PDB file of C-alpha atoms in Angstrom:
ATOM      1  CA  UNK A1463     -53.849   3.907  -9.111  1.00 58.00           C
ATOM      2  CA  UNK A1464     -56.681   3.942  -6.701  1.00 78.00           C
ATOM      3  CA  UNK A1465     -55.826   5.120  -3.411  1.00 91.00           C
ATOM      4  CA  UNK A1466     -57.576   3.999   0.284  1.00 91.00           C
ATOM      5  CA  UNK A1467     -57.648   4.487   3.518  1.00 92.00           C
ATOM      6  CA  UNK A1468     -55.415   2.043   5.180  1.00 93.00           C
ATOM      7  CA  UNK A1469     -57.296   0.518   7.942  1.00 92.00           C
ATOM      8  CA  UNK A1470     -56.433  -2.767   9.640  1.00 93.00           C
ATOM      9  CA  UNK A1471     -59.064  -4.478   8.507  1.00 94.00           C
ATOM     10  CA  UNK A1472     -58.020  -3.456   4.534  1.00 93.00           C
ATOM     11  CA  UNK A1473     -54.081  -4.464   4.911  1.00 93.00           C
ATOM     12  CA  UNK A1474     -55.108  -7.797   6.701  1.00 92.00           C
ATOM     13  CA  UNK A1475     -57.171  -8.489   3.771  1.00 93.00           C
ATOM     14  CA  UNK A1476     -55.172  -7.599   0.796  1.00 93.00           C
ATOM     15  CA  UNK A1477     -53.628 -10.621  -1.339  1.00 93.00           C
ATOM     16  CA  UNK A1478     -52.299 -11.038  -4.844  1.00 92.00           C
ATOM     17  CA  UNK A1479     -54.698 -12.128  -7.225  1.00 92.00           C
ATOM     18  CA  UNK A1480     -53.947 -14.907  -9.178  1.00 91.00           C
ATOM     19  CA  UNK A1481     -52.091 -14.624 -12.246  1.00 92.00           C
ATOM     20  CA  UNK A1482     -49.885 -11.672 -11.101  1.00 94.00           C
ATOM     21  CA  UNK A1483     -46.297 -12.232  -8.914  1.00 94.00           C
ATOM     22  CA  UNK A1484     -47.746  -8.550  -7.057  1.00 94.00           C
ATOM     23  CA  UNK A1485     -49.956  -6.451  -6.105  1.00 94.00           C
ATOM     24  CA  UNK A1486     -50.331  -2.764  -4.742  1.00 95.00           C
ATOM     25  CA  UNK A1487     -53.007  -1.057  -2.025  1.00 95.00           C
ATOM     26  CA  UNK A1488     -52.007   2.872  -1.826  1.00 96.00           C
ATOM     27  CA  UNK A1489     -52.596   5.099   1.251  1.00 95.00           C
ATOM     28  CA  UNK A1490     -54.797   8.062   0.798  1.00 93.00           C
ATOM     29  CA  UNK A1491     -53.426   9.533   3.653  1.00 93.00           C
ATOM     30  CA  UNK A1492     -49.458   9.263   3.052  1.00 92.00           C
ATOM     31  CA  UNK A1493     -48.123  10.251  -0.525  1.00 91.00           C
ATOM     32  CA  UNK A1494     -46.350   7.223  -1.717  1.00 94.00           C
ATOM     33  CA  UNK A1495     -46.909   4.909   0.752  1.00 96.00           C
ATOM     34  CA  UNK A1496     -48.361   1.255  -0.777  1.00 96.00           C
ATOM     35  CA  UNK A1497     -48.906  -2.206   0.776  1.00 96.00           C
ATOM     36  CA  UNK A1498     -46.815  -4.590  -1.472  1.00 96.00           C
ATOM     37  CA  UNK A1499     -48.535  -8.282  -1.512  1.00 96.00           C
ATOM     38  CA  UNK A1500     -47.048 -11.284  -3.842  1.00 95.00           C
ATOM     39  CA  UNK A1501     -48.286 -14.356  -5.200  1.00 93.00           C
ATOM     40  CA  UNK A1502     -46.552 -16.086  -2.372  1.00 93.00           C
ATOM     41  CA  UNK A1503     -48.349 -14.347   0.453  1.00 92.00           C
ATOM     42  CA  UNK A1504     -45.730 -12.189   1.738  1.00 95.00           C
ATOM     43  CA  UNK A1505     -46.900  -8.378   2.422  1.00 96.00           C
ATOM     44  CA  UNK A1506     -44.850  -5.191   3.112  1.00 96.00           C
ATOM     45  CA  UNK A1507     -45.346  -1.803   3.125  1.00 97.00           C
ATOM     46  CA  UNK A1508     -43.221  -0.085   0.872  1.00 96.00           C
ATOM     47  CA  UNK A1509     -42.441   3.818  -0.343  1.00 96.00           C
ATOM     48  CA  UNK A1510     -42.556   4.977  -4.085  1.00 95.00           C
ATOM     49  CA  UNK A1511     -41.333   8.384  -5.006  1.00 94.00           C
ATOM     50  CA  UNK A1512     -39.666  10.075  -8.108  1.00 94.00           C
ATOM     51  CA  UNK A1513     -36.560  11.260  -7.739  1.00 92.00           C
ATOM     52  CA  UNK A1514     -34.755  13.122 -11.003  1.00 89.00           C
ATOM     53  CA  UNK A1515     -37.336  11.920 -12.990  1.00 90.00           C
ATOM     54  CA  UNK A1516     -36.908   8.053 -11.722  1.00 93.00           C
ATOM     55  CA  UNK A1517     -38.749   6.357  -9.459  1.00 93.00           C
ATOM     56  CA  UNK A1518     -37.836   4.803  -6.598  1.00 93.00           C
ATOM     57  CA  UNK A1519     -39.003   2.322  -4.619  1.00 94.00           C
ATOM     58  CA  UNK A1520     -38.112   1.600  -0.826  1.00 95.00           C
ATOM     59  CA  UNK A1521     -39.356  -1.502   1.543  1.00 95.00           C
ATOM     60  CA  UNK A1522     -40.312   0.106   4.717  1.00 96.00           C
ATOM     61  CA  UNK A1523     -41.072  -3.488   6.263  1.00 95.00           C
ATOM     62  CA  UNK A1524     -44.102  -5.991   7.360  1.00 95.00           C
ATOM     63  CA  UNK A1525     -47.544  -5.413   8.174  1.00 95.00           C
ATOM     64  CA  UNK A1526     -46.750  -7.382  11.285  1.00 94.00           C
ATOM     65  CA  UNK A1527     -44.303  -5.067  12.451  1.00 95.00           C
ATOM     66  CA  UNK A1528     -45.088  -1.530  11.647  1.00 95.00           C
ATOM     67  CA  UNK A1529     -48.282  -0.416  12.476  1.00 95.00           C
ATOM     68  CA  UNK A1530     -50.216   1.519   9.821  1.00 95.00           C
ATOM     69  CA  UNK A1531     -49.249   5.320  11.743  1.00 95.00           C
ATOM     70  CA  UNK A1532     -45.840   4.167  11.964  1.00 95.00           C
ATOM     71  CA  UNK A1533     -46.117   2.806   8.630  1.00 95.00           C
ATOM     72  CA  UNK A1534     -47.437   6.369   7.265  1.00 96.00           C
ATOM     73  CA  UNK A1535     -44.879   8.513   9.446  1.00 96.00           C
ATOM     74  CA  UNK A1536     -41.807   6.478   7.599  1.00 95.00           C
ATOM     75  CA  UNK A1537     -43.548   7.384   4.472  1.00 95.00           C
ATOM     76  CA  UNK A1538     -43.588  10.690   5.436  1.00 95.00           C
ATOM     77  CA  UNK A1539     -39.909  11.280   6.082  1.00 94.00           C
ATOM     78  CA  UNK A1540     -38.885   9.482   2.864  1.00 95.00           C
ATOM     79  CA  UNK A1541     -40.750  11.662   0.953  1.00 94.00           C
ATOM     80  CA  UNK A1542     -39.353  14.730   2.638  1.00 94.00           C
ATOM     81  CA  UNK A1543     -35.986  13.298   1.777  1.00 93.00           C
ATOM     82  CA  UNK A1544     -37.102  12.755  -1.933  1.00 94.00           C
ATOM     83  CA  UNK A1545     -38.483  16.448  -1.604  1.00 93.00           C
ATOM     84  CA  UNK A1546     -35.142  17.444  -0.771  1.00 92.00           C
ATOM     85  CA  UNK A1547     -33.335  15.858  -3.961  1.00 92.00           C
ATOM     86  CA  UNK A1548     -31.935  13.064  -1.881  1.00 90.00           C
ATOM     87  CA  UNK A1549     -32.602   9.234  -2.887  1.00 92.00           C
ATOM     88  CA  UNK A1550     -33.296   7.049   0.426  1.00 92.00           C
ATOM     89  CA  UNK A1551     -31.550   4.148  -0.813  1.00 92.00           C
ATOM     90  CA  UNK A1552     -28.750   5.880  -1.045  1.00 92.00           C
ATOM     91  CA  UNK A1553     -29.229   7.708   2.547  1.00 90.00           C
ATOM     92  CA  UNK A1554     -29.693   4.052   3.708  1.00 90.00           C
ATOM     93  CA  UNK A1555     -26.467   2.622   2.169  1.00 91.00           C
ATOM     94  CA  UNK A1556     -24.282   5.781   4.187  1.00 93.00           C
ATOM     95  CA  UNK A1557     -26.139   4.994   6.912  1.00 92.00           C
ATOM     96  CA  UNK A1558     -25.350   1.259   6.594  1.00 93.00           C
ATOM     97  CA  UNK A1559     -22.183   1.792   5.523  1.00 94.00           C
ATOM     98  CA  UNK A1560     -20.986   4.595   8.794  1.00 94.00           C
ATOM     99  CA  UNK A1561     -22.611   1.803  11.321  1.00 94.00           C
ATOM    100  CA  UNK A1562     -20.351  -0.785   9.335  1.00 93.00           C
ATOM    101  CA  UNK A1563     -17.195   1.656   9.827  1.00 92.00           C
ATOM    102  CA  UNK A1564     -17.910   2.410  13.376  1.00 92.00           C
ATOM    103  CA  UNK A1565     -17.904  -1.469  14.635  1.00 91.00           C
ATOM    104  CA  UNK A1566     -14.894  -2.039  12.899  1.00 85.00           C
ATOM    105  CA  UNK A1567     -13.030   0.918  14.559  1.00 86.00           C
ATOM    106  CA  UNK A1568     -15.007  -0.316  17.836  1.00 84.00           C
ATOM    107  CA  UNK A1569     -13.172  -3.459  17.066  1.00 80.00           C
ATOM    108  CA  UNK A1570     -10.038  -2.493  16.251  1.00 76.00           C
ATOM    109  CA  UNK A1571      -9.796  -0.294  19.639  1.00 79.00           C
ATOM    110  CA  UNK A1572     -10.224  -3.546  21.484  1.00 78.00           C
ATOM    111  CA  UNK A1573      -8.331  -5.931  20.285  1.00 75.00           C
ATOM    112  CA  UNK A1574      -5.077  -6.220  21.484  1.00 75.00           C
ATOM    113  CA  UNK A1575      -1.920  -7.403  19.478  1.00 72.00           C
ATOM    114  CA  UNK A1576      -2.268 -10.774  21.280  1.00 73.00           C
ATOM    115  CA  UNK A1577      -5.377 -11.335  19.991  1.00 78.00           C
ATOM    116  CA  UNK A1578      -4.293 -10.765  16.310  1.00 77.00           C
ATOM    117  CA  UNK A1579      -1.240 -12.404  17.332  1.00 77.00           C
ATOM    118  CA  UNK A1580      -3.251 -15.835  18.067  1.00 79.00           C
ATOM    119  CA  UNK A1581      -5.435 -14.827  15.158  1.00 82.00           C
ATOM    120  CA  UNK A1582      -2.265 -15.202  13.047  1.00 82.00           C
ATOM    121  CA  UNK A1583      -1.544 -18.276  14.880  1.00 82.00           C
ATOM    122  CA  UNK A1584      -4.651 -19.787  13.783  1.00 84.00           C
ATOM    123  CA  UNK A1585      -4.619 -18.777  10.423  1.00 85.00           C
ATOM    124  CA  UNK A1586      -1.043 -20.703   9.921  1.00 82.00           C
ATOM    125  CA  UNK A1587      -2.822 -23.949  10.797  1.00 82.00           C
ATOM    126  CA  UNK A1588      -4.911 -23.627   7.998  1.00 82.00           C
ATOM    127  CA  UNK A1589      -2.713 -23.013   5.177  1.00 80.00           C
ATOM    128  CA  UNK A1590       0.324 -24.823   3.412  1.00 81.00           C
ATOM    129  CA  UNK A1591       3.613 -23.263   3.127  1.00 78.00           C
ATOM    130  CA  UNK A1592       3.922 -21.638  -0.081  1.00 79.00           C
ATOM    131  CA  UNK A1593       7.406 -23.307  -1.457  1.00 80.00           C
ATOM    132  CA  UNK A1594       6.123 -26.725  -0.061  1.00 78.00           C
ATOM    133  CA  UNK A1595       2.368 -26.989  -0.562  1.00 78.00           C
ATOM    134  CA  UNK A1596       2.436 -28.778   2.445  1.00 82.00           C
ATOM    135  CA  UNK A1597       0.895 -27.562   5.728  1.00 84.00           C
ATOM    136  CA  UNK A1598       2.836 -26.011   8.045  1.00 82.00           C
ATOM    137  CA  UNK A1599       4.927 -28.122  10.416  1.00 83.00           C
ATOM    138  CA  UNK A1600       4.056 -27.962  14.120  1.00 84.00           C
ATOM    139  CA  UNK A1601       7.890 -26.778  15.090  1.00 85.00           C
ATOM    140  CA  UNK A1602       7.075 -23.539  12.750  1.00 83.00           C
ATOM    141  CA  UNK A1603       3.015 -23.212  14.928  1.00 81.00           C
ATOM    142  CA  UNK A1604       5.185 -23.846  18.183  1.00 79.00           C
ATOM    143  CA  UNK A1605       7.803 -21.210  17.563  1.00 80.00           C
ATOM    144  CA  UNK A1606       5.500 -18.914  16.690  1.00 76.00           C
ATOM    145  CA  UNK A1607       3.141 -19.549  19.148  1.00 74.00           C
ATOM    146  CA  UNK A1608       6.210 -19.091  21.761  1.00 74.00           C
ATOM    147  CA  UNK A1609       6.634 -15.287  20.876  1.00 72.00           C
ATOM    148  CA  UNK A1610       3.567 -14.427  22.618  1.00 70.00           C
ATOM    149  CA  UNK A1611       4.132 -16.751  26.017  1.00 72.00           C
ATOM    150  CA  UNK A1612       4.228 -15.785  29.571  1.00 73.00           C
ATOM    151  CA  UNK A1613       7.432 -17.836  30.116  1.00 74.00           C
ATOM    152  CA  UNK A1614       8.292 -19.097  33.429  1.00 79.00           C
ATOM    153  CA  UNK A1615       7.310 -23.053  32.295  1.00 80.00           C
ATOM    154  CA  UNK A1616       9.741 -25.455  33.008  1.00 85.00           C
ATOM    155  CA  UNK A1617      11.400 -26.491  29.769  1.00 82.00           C
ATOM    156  CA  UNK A1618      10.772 -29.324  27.842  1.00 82.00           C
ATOM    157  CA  UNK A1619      14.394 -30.173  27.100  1.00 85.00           C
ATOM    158  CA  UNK A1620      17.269 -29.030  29.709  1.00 85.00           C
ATOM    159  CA  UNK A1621      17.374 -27.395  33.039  1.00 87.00           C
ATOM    160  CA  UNK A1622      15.591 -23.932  33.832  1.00 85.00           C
ATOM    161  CA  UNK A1623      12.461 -22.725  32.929  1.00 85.00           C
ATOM    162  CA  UNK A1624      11.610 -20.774  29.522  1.00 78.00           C
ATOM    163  CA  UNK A1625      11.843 -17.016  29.066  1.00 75.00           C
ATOM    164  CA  UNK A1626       9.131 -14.586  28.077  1.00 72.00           C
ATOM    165  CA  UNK A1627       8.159 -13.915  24.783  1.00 67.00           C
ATOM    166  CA  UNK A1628       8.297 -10.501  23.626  1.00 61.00           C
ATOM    167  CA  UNK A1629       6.674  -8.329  25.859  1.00 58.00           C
ATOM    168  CA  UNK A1630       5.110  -6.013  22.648  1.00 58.00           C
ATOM    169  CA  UNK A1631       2.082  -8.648  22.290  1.00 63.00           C
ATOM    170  CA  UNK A1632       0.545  -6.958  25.879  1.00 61.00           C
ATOM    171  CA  UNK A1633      -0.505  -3.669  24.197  1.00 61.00           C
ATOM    172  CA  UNK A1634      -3.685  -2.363  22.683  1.00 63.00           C
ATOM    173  CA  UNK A1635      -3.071  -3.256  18.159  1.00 61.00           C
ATOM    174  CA  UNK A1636      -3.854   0.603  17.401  1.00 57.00           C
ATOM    175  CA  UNK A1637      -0.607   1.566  19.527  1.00 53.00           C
ATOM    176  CA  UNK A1638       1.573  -0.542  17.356  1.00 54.00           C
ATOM    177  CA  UNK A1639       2.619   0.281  13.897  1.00 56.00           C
ATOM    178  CA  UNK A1640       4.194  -2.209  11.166  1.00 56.00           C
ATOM    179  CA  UNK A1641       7.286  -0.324  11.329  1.00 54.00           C
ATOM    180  CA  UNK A1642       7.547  -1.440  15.635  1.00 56.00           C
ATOM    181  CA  UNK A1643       6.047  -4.915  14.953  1.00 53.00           C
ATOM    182  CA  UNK A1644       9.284  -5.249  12.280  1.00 52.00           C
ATOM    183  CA  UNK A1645      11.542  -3.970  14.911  1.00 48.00           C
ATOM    184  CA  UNK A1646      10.381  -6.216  17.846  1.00 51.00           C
ATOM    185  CA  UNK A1647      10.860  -9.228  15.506  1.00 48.00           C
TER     186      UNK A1647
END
């Protein structure tokens, strides 16, 4: 495993010879820091460590995108991580995976319980009724659709105007437990 200087001139003109789906350029400068290029053209720079005795390979991204010092500085960190006994991959997936957990909460703080409400709503259009395989009827949409109305309409059959639906569908969903949605209903 021969290992360069990356210069520009270098990563623009590595390729894949033919014959092979890949091939690898290492950095002299940066311990385990390669330029990945495949039979299809596609380049990236990538990390390879060993980690408990495995390696491990990590895409750090494309030529056109990371500069070669930004490139080597990535390279750097993951193989102070390695150093440390800790696999990137798996420091990417936590990372991933908190980022994925703090939208959701950032979700759930903001919608309301009309908005699942209509949500709900929705989702009965969509589906049959379970004892008659048919779709629900629009009497069953309406009714529930009426539990989260302003009121004050005129009504559609009869004198007066209609009354408010429950007034529990104005608050933010985290204040509301199953237990109070059961109640309201």
């Amino acid at each position: 495993m021969a290992k360069v200087s990356f210069t520009a001139a270098r990563v623009n003109g590595h390729t894949c010879p033919a014959g092979k789906s890949q091939a690898f350029l290492w950095d002299s400068k940066a311990t385990g820091l390669g330029l990945r290029a495949t039979a299809a053209g596609a380049k990236a720079y990538i990390f390879q460590g060993k980690i408990h005795g495995k390696t491990v390979r990590v895409t750090i991204g494309d030529p056109r995108n990371w500069g070669i010092d930004d490139a080597q500085e990535e390279a750097r960190r993951l193989q102070r991580l390695v150093d440390k006994g800790i696999d990137p991959r798996e420091r990417r997936a936590e990372e991933q995976a908190s980022h994925a957990a703090r939208q959701a909460e950032r979700l759930r703080q903001d919608t309301t319980v009309k908005d699942a409400w209509q949500e709900y709503v929705r989702y009965l259009r969509t589906k049959t009724a379970s004892k008659s395989k048919r779709p629900r009827s629009e009497r069953y949409i309406n009714e529930h659709s009426s539990y989260a109305s302003p009121g004050g309409e005129p009504k559609k059959r009869g004198k007066g105007k209609t009354l408010p639906g429950k007034g529990w569908l104005s608050g933010p969903a985290p204040a509301k437990t199953g237990h109070e949605v059961t109640l309201k209903l």
